Amino acid sequence: MHRNPFMPLYAKCNAGNSKEKLANLPDFPYILDIELTNLCNFRCLMCPTGNRSQRREQGFMSEEIFARILEEIRGRNVGLRFIRWGEPLMHPKLLAFLRLAKSDGHLLHINTNGSHLTESMADQLLAVPIDSLKFSVQGVERDGYRNMRNIDFFDTLLEKAAMIYAKRGAATAPFLQISTTITYESEAMQQAFLERVKPICDAVNIGATSFDALDLKAVRLTPSEFEMLKKLIHDESVTKVHPECPEVFDKLSVNWDGTVSACCMDSDKLMTVGDLATESLQAIWRGEILDHHRRLLADMRHDELPLCRHCYDTHNLFVKFEAS
């Protein structure tokens, strides 16, 4: 059976409530979410990168910044997740970065839209080896995917997932996941999707598509895309309750340019807490800015922070499958 090697770290992140976490803050984050780039080749309606509402500069993480991260976390039990606001497989140094991090013994996870995953790259990822790989889908069938992501790639994506699943075979890594979010899809459609993808992965997540942080005034879409997005937002029927924060007590998010955010969902530097050009991760983790955020969130004062006021708990919306 393949188990997610990140689960011990996630268990630490999920232990206790915010007040307990504040009182027992770890010396260093358990997980670093690293944004190798905020560029993406897809134009997903719900994503600030895809709908071009993201205002910050775009680029790729330099070798210098990545080396600085590795130097500081050397010897620490830190999980590295290559996720956030771009497609990590687009980074020209991705494989070199992964090999360096693995040589230091770190757990490695990647989120991908799958478009840059060739057979050759799959072989090289397996050879590193990375510990966890998640395919990001949208919807549960071809039409829904195409409408939301502006590309007819649903079937090809699942073929790529099946390809690396077959290549991995009985090897212990990576743990392979398929994750999607939905808007209108029925329970019957969700079940059909589950049955289709169960044979090609170790776990499946189905959740609700979030539109909460979108700025409709900033998106750059065609008129038909814009009308579709407005309708989806109008029809959204999610009960919105602010969560116990899973970010500021356990994790840090590093942008491609070396700036550091309090939250992995911060697409436009609304909650920047430091910069690796002038500070260490340790100093940022124990700094006054992040401490201020923690105290507000421990008191559930989400509305006093620009990003957190749009953050809601959707965990109860997820359908999960894990192979046994």
mmCIF file of C-alpha atoms in Angstrom:
data_model
loop_
_atom_site.group_PDB
_atom_site.id
_atom_site.type_symbol
_atom_site.label_atom_id
_atom_site.label_comp_id
_atom_site.label_asym_id
_atom_site.label_seq_id
_atom_site.Cartn_x
_atom_site.Cartn_y
_atom_site.Cartn_z
ATOM 1 C CA MET A 1 0.000 0.000 0.000
ATOM 2 C CA HIS A 2 1.241 3.477 -0.838
ATOM 3 C CA ARG A 3 0.902 5.997 1.998
ATOM 4 C CA ASN A 4 1.405 9.730 1.805
ATOM 5 C CA PRO A 5 4.854 10.396 3.345
ATOM 6 C CA PHE A 6 3.743 13.934 4.226
ATOM 7 C CA MET A 7 1.081 12.623 6.631
ATOM 8 C CA PRO A 8 3.274 12.881 9.773
ATOM 9 C CA LEU A 9 3.893 16.552 8.969
ATOM 10 C CA TYR A 10 0.211 17.140 8.207
ATOM 11 C CA ALA A 11 -0.676 15.497 11.515
ATOM 12 C CA LYS A 12 1.486 18.041 13.312
ATOM 13 C CA CYS A 13 -0.133 20.870 11.348
ATOM 14 C CA ASN A 14 -3.632 19.617 12.186
ATOM 15 C CA ALA A 15 -3.011 19.066 15.904
ATOM 16 C CA GLY A 16 -4.676 21.524 18.279
ATOM 17 C CA ASN A 17 -6.613 24.736 17.746
ATOM 18 C CA SER A 18 -5.174 28.170 16.978
ATOM 19 C CA LYS A 19 -4.791 29.266 20.592
ATOM 20 C CA GLU A 20 -2.978 26.036 21.448
ATOM 21 C CA LYS A 21 -0.757 26.452 18.406
ATOM 22 C CA LEU A 22 0.093 30.022 19.400
ATOM 23 C CA ALA A 23 1.147 28.847 22.846
ATOM 24 C CA ASN A 24 3.248 25.983 21.444
ATOM 25 C CA LEU A 25 4.728 27.481 18.297
ATOM 26 C CA PRO A 26 7.408 25.254 16.728
ATOM 27 C CA ASP A 27 10.908 26.641 16.401
ATOM 28 C CA PHE A 28 10.647 26.452 12.612
ATOM 29 C CA PRO A 29 7.826 25.730 10.127
ATOM 30 C CA TYR A 30 7.061 22.102 9.377
ATOM 31 C CA ILE A 31 6.412 22.833 5.700
ATOM 32 C CA LEU A 32 7.660 25.352 3.131
ATOM 33 C CA ASP A 33 5.437 26.034 0.152
ATOM 34 C CA ILE A 34 7.780 27.130 -2.633
ATOM 35 C CA GLU A 35 6.562 29.000 -5.690
ATOM 36 C CA LEU A 36 9.099 28.229 -8.402
ATOM 37 C CA THR A 37 7.140 30.486 -10.756
ATOM 38 C CA ASN A 38 3.871 32.393 -10.949
ATOM 39 C CA LEU A 39 3.665 31.778 -14.694
ATOM 40 C CA CYS A 40 1.245 29.218 -16.091
ATOM 41 C CA ASN A 41 0.336 28.052 -19.579
ATOM 42 C CA PHE A 42 -3.369 27.617 -18.684
ATOM 43 C CA ARG A 43 -6.016 30.351 -18.418
ATOM 44 C CA CYS A 44 -8.308 29.013 -15.716
ATOM 45 C CA LEU A 45 -11.258 31.318 -15.031
ATOM 46 C CA MET A 46 -11.090 31.024 -11.240
ATOM 47 C CA CYS A 47 -7.306 31.542 -10.902
ATOM 48 C CA PRO A 48 -5.665 34.999 -10.603
ATOM 49 C CA THR A 49 -2.786 33.773 -12.772
ATOM 50 C CA GLY A 50 -5.097 32.345 -15.420
ATOM 51 C CA ASN A 51 -7.605 35.201 -15.565
ATOM 52 C CA ARG A 52 -4.713 37.680 -15.439
ATOM 53 C CA SER A 53 -5.959 39.611 -12.435
ATOM 54 C CA GLN A 54 -2.701 38.999 -10.554
ATOM 55 C CA ARG A 55 -0.890 42.315 -10.270
ATOM 56 C CA ARG A 56 2.601 41.326 -9.164
ATOM 57 C CA GLU A 57 5.555 40.787 -11.459
ATOM 58 C CA GLN A 58 5.976 37.339 -12.985
ATOM 59 C CA GLY A 59 9.161 35.302 -13.103
ATOM 60 C CA PHE A 60 11.115 32.205 -12.090
ATOM 61 C CA MET A 61 12.914 31.536 -8.801
ATOM 62 C CA SER A 62 16.655 31.996 -9.166
ATOM 63 C CA GLU A 63 19.285 29.443 -8.267
ATOM 64 C CA GLU A 64 20.580 31.871 -5.624
ATOM 65 C CA ILE A 65 17.259 32.089 -3.797
ATOM 66 C CA PHE A 66 16.716 28.335 -3.901
ATOM 67 C CA ALA A 67 20.256 27.718 -2.630
ATOM 68 C CA ARG A 68 19.610 30.158 0.241
ATOM 69 C CA ILE A 69 16.484 28.210 1.215
ATOM 70 C CA LEU A 70 18.326 24.885 1.175
ATOM 71 C CA GLU A 71 21.219 26.269 3.190
ATOM 72 C CA GLU A 72 18.931 27.477 5.948
ATOM 73 C CA ILE A 73 16.800 24.336 6.223
ATOM 74 C CA ARG A 74 19.691 21.875 6.015
ATOM 75 C CA GLY A 75 19.451 19.406 8.881
ATOM 76 C CA ARG A 76 15.829 20.294 9.635
ATOM 77 C CA ASN A 77 12.871 17.972 9.067
ATOM 78 C CA VAL A 78 11.098 20.297 6.644
ATOM 79 C CA GLY A 79 8.738 19.204 3.890
ATOM 80 C CA LEU A 80 9.049 21.135 0.612
ATOM 81 C CA ARG A 81 5.940 21.573 -1.505
ATOM 82 C CA PHE A 82 6.342 23.048 -4.979
ATOM 83 C CA ILE A 83 2.926 24.588 -5.421
ATOM 84 C CA ARG A 84 1.131 27.980 -5.394
ATOM 85 C CA TRP A 85 0.445 30.392 -8.288
ATOM 86 C CA GLY A 86 2.193 28.912 -11.315
ATOM 87 C CA GLU A 87 3.022 25.634 -13.030
ATOM 88 C CA PRO A 88 6.222 24.300 -11.375
ATOM 89 C CA LEU A 89 7.075 21.971 -14.259
ATOM 90 C CA MET A 90 7.664 25.072 -16.405
ATOM 91 C CA HIS A 91 10.752 26.016 -14.356
ATOM 92 C CA PRO A 92 13.889 25.240 -16.407
ATOM 93 C CA LYS A 93 15.834 24.217 -13.279
ATOM 94 C CA LEU A 94 13.081 22.139 -11.667
ATOM 95 C CA LEU A 95 14.849 18.777 -11.852
ATOM 96 C CA ALA A 96 18.175 20.219 -10.675
ATOM 97 C CA PHE A 97 16.408 21.882 -7.711
ATOM 98 C CA LEU A 98 14.641 18.641 -6.813
ATOM 99 C CA ARG A 99 17.876 16.647 -6.891
ATOM 100 C CA LEU A 100 19.615 19.170 -4.645
ATOM 101 C CA ALA A 101 16.767 19.126 -2.131
ATOM 102 C CA LYS A 102 16.547 15.338 -2.150
ATOM 103 C CA SER A 103 20.309 15.049 -1.600
ATOM 104 C CA ASP A 104 19.705 16.949 1.654
ATOM 105 C CA GLY A 105 17.003 14.452 2.639
ATOM 106 C CA HIS A 106 13.896 16.595 2.300
ATOM 107 C CA LEU A 107 10.414 15.346 1.488
ATOM 108 C CA LEU A 108 9.314 16.708 -1.904
ATOM 109 C CA HIS A 109 5.805 17.323 -3.225
ATOM 110 C CA ILE A 110 4.665 18.839 -6.545
ATOM 111 C CA ASN A 111 1.275 20.113 -7.728
ATOM 112 C CA THR A 112 0.925 20.152 -11.513
ATOM 113 C CA ASN A 113 -1.629 20.690 -14.258
ATOM 114 C CA GLY A 114 0.172 17.865 -16.076
ATOM 115 C CA SER A 115 0.679 19.668 -19.375
ATOM 116 C CA HIS A 116 4.497 19.581 -19.219
ATOM 117 C CA LEU A 117 4.728 16.006 -17.958
ATOM 118 C CA THR A 118 6.411 13.996 -20.719
ATOM 119 C CA GLU A 119 7.502 10.377 -20.420
ATOM 120 C CA SER A 120 11.098 11.578 -20.100
ATOM 121 C CA MET A 121 10.233 13.993 -17.282
ATOM 122 C CA ALA A 122 8.190 11.302 -15.547
ATOM 123 C CA ASP A 123 11.223 9.001 -15.599
ATOM 124 C CA GLN A 124 13.405 11.750 -14.135
ATOM 125 C CA LEU A 125 10.901 12.608 -11.392
ATOM 126 C CA LEU A 126 10.731 8.944 -10.457
ATOM 127 C CA ALA A 127 14.521 8.774 -10.399
ATOM 128 C CA VAL A 128 14.926 11.719 -7.951
ATOM 129 C CA PRO A 129 12.638 10.338 -6.405
ATOM 130 C CA ILE A 130 9.965 12.860 -5.485
ATOM 131 C CA ASP A 131 7.750 11.753 -2.598
ATOM 132 C CA SER A 132 4.359 13.050 -3.660
ATOM 133 C CA LEU A 133 2.752 14.265 -6.890
ATOM 134 C CA LYS A 134 -0.710 15.776 -7.228
ATOM 135 C CA PHE A 135 -2.522 16.317 -10.520
ATOM 136 C CA SER A 136 -4.757 19.377 -10.431
ATOM 137 C CA VAL A 137 -7.968 18.818 -12.391
ATOM 138 C CA GLN A 138 -11.117 20.964 -12.693
ATOM 139 C CA GLY A 139 -14.602 19.512 -12.727
ATOM 140 C CA VAL A 140 -15.223 15.813 -13.222
ATOM 141 C CA GLU A 141 -15.723 15.534 -16.975
ATOM 142 C CA ARG A 142 -14.410 16.956 -20.242
ATOM 143 C CA ASP A 143 -16.899 19.785 -20.806
ATOM 144 C CA GLY A 144 -16.674 21.227 -17.297
ATOM 145 C CA TYR A 145 -12.888 21.127 -17.420
ATOM 146 C CA ARG A 146 -12.786 22.827 -20.830
ATOM 147 C CA ASN A 147 -15.196 25.574 -19.782
ATOM 148 C CA MET A 148 -13.269 26.465 -16.624
ATOM 149 C CA ARG A 149 -9.731 25.990 -17.918
ATOM 150 C CA ASN A 150 -10.086 27.207 -21.489
ATOM 151 C CA ILE A 151 -8.396 24.112 -22.873
ATOM 152 C CA ASP A 152 -9.533 20.644 -23.964
ATOM 153 C CA PHE A 153 -7.083 18.662 -21.839
ATOM 154 C CA PHE A 154 -9.187 16.579 -19.443
ATOM 155 C CA ASP A 155 -8.697 13.185 -21.096
ATOM 156 C CA THR A 156 -5.036 13.863 -21.871
ATOM 157 C CA LEU A 157 -4.393 14.810 -18.243
ATOM 158 C CA LEU A 158 -5.835 11.537 -17.007
ATOM 159 C CA GLU A 159 -3.740 9.690 -19.584
ATOM 160 C CA LYS A 160 -0.622 11.351 -18.171
ATOM 161 C CA ALA A 161 -1.643 10.396 -14.654
ATOM 162 C CA ALA A 162 -2.114 6.805 -15.799
ATOM 163 C CA MET A 163 1.279 6.898 -17.517
ATOM 164 C CA ILE A 164 3.276 7.848 -14.415
ATOM 165 C CA TYR A 165 1.183 5.526 -12.242
ATOM 166 C CA ALA A 166 2.145 2.634 -14.510
ATOM 167 C CA LYS A 167 5.805 3.679 -14.600
ATOM 168 C CA ARG A 168 5.958 3.843 -10.803
ATOM 169 C CA GLY A 169 4.465 0.390 -10.431
ATOM 170 C CA ALA A 170 5.224 -1.122 -7.045
ATOM 171 C CA ALA A 171 7.902 1.442 -6.164
ATOM 172 C CA THR A 172 7.276 3.261 -2.914
ATOM 173 C CA ALA A 173 7.361 6.780 -4.381
ATOM 174 C CA PRO A 174 5.811 9.009 -5.367
ATOM 175 C CA PHE A 175 2.417 8.987 -3.668
ATOM 176 C CA LEU A 176 0.079 9.895 -6.551
ATOM 177 C CA GLN A 177 -2.994 12.059 -6.028
ATOM 178 C CA ILE A 178 -5.728 13.484 -8.246
ATOM 179 C CA SER A 179 -7.453 16.589 -6.931
ATOM 180 C CA THR A 180 -10.340 18.518 -8.454
ATOM 181 C CA THR A 181 -12.834 21.213 -7.517
ATOM 182 C CA ILE A 182 -16.388 21.455 -8.724
ATOM 183 C CA THR A 183 -19.155 24.008 -9.254
ATOM 184 C CA TYR A 184 -22.361 22.424 -10.583
ATOM 185 C CA GLU A 185 -21.443 18.733 -10.887
ATOM 186 C CA SER A 186 -23.954 16.247 -9.467
ATOM 187 C CA GLU A 187 -23.197 13.432 -7.037
ATOM 188 C CA ALA A 188 -23.646 10.948 -9.873
ATOM 189 C CA MET A 189 -21.042 12.804 -11.967
ATOM 190 C CA GLN A 190 -18.663 12.891 -9.015
ATOM 191 C CA GLN A 191 -19.061 9.161 -8.431
ATOM 192 C CA ALA A 192 -18.407 8.414 -12.099
ATOM 193 C CA PHE A 193 -15.220 10.480 -11.903
ATOM 194 C CA LEU A 194 -14.105 8.628 -8.776
ATOM 195 C CA GLU A 195 -14.607 5.272 -10.433
ATOM 196 C CA ARG A 196 -12.640 6.428 -13.484
ATOM 197 C CA VAL A 197 -9.586 7.717 -11.619
ATOM 198 C CA LYS A 198 -9.315 5.287 -8.684
ATOM 199 C CA PRO A 199 -7.294 2.772 -10.762
ATOM 200 C CA ILE A 200 -4.618 5.351 -11.664
ATOM 201 C CA CYS A 201 -3.800 7.014 -8.326
ATOM 202 C CA ASP A 202 -3.462 6.484 -4.599
ATOM 203 C CA ALA A 203 -5.865 9.213 -3.459
ATOM 204 C CA VAL A 204 -8.608 11.463 -4.837
ATOM 205 C CA ASN A 205 -9.916 14.765 -3.479
ATOM 206 C CA ILE A 206 -13.076 16.496 -4.729
ATOM 207 C CA GLY A 207 -13.794 19.927 -3.289
ATOM 208 C CA ALA A 208 -15.667 23.149 -3.996
ATOM 209 C CA THR A 209 -14.199 25.700 -6.386
ATOM 210 C CA SER A 210 -13.462 28.902 -4.461
ATOM 211 C CA PHE A 211 -14.157 32.332 -5.930
ATOM 212 C CA ASP A 212 -13.865 34.267 -2.675
ATOM 213 C CA ALA A 213 -10.619 36.127 -3.342
ATOM 214 C CA LEU A 214 -11.369 37.021 -6.972
ATOM 215 C CA ASP A 215 -11.389 40.674 -7.992
ATOM 216 C CA LEU A 216 -13.891 40.841 -10.847
ATOM 217 C CA LYS A 217 -12.762 44.385 -11.656
ATOM 218 C CA ALA A 218 -9.224 43.137 -12.352
ATOM 219 C CA VAL A 219 -9.826 39.974 -14.385
ATOM 220 C CA ARG A 220 -9.000 40.086 -18.084
ATOM 221 C CA LEU A 221 -11.360 37.708 -19.844
ATOM 222 C CA THR A 222 -13.470 37.617 -22.969
ATOM 223 C CA PRO A 223 -17.089 38.798 -22.502
ATOM 224 C CA SER A 224 -18.408 35.219 -22.588
ATOM 225 C CA GLU A 225 -15.812 34.042 -20.048
ATOM 226 C CA PHE A 226 -16.633 36.964 -17.773
ATOM 227 C CA GLU A 227 -20.370 36.236 -17.890
ATOM 228 C CA MET A 228 -19.731 32.573 -17.085
ATOM 229 C CA LEU A 229 -17.570 33.526 -14.113
ATOM 230 C CA LYS A 230 -20.208 35.944 -12.790
ATOM 231 C CA LYS A 231 -22.888 33.253 -13.060
ATOM 232 C CA LEU A 232 -20.755 30.705 -11.218
ATOM 233 C CA ILE A 233 -20.119 33.188 -8.406
ATOM 234 C CA HIS A 234 -23.815 34.094 -8.253
ATOM 235 C CA ASP A 235 -24.860 30.437 -8.062
ATOM 236 C CA GLU A 236 -22.323 29.517 -5.384
ATOM 237 C CA SER A 237 -24.047 27.963 -2.369
ATOM 238 C CA VAL A 238 -21.286 27.332 0.143
ATOM 239 C CA THR A 239 -21.830 28.009 3.834
ATOM 240 C CA LYS A 240 -19.046 30.424 4.669
ATOM 241 C CA VAL A 241 -17.367 30.108 8.042
ATOM 242 C CA HIS A 242 -13.848 31.316 8.818
ATOM 243 C CA PRO A 243 -11.532 28.383 9.646
ATOM 244 C CA GLU A 244 -8.985 27.708 12.307
ATOM 245 C CA CYS A 245 -5.998 28.945 10.277
ATOM 246 C CA PRO A 246 -3.873 26.090 8.872
ATOM 247 C CA GLU A 247 -1.110 28.390 7.631
ATOM 248 C CA VAL A 248 0.532 30.851 10.013
ATOM 249 C CA PHE A 249 1.300 28.407 12.841
ATOM 250 C CA ASP A 250 2.895 25.610 10.816
ATOM 251 C CA LYS A 251 4.015 26.803 7.352
ATOM 252 C CA LEU A 252 5.669 29.536 5.331
ATOM 253 C CA SER A 253 5.140 30.346 1.657
ATOM 254 C CA VAL A 254 8.099 31.577 -0.400
ATOM 255 C CA ASN A 255 7.358 33.508 -3.605
ATOM 256 C CA TRP A 256 9.514 33.084 -6.715
ATOM 257 C CA ASP A 257 11.314 36.382 -5.980
ATOM 258 C CA GLY A 258 12.270 35.432 -2.410
ATOM 259 C CA THR A 259 9.571 37.413 -0.653
ATOM 260 C CA VAL A 260 7.716 35.386 1.967
ATOM 261 C CA SER A 261 3.977 35.302 2.583
ATOM 262 C CA ALA A 262 1.959 34.228 5.599
ATOM 263 C CA CYS A 263 -0.343 32.175 3.374
ATOM 264 C CA CYS A 264 -0.098 29.902 0.337
ATOM 265 C CA MET A 265 -3.252 31.557 -1.070
ATOM 266 C CA ASP A 266 -1.634 35.009 -1.164
ATOM 267 C CA SER A 267 -1.471 35.635 -4.919
ATOM 268 C CA ASP A 268 -0.754 39.379 -4.735
ATOM 269 C CA LYS A 269 1.481 39.926 -1.700
ATOM 270 C CA LEU A 270 -1.333 41.103 0.539
ATOM 271 C CA MET A 271 0.291 39.419 3.548
ATOM 272 C CA THR A 272 4.038 39.608 2.923
ATOM 273 C CA VAL A 273 5.933 38.914 6.144
ATOM 274 C CA GLY A 274 9.560 39.136 4.980
ATOM 275 C CA ASP A 275 12.141 38.947 2.198
ATOM 276 C CA LEU A 276 15.010 36.474 1.892
ATOM 277 C CA ALA A 277 17.119 39.222 0.343
ATOM 278 C CA THR A 278 17.463 40.817 3.779
ATOM 279 C CA GLU A 279 16.174 38.277 6.344
ATOM 280 C CA SER A 280 16.469 34.615 7.197
ATOM 281 C CA LEU A 281 13.503 32.257 7.244
ATOM 282 C CA GLN A 282 14.094 31.838 10.977
ATOM 283 C CA ALA A 283 13.883 35.594 11.577
ATOM 284 C CA ILE A 284 10.753 35.879 9.443
ATOM 285 C CA TRP A 285 9.135 32.932 11.250
ATOM 286 C CA ARG A 286 9.734 34.593 14.626
ATOM 287 C CA GLY A 287 9.187 38.139 13.369
ATOM 288 C CA GLU A 288 6.735 40.759 14.613
ATOM 289 C CA ILE A 289 4.609 40.838 11.448
ATOM 290 C CA LEU A 290 3.822 37.132 11.452
ATOM 291 C CA ASP A 291 3.340 37.166 15.214
ATOM 292 C CA HIS A 292 0.743 39.926 14.792
ATOM 293 C CA HIS A 293 -1.120 37.826 12.204
ATOM 294 C CA ARG A 294 -1.042 34.800 14.489
ATOM 295 C CA ARG A 295 -2.541 36.682 17.420
ATOM 296 C CA LEU A 296 -5.389 38.032 15.312
ATOM 297 C CA LEU A 297 -6.164 34.619 13.840
ATOM 298 C CA ALA A 298 -5.956 32.876 17.208
ATOM 299 C CA ASP A 299 -8.795 35.217 18.238
ATOM 300 C CA MET A 300 -10.663 34.424 14.971
ATOM 301 C CA ARG A 301 -10.329 38.072 13.879
ATOM 302 C CA HIS A 302 -10.020 37.145 10.197
ATOM 303 C CA ASP A 303 -11.838 40.244 8.988
ATOM 304 C CA GLU A 304 -8.958 42.457 10.164
ATOM 305 C CA LEU A 305 -6.550 40.944 7.640
ATOM 306 C CA PRO A 306 -6.876 41.626 3.892
ATOM 307 C CA LEU A 307 -6.587 38.037 2.689
ATOM 308 C CA CYS A 308 -8.105 36.230 5.653
ATOM 309 C CA ARG A 309 -11.405 38.073 5.426
ATOM 310 C CA HIS A 310 -12.050 36.085 2.229
ATOM 311 C CA CYS A 311 -10.942 32.728 3.671
ATOM 312 C CA TYR A 312 -13.568 30.122 4.545
ATOM 313 C CA ASP A 313 -13.579 26.539 5.775
ATOM 314 C CA THR A 314 -14.479 24.154 2.950
ATOM 315 C CA HIS A 315 -13.067 20.948 4.455
ATOM 316 C CA ASN A 316 -16.539 19.505 4.968
ATOM 317 C CA LEU A 317 -17.151 19.791 1.221
ATOM 318 C CA PHE A 318 -14.456 17.340 0.221
ATOM 319 C CA VAL A 319 -15.047 13.818 -1.014
ATOM 320 C CA LYS A 320 -11.938 11.738 -0.427
ATOM 321 C CA PHE A 321 -10.648 8.393 -1.561
ATOM 322 C CA GLU A 322 -7.401 6.727 -0.555
ATOM 323 C CA ALA A 323 -6.350 3.308 -1.783
ATOM 324 C CA SER A 324 -6.001 0.567 0.791
#
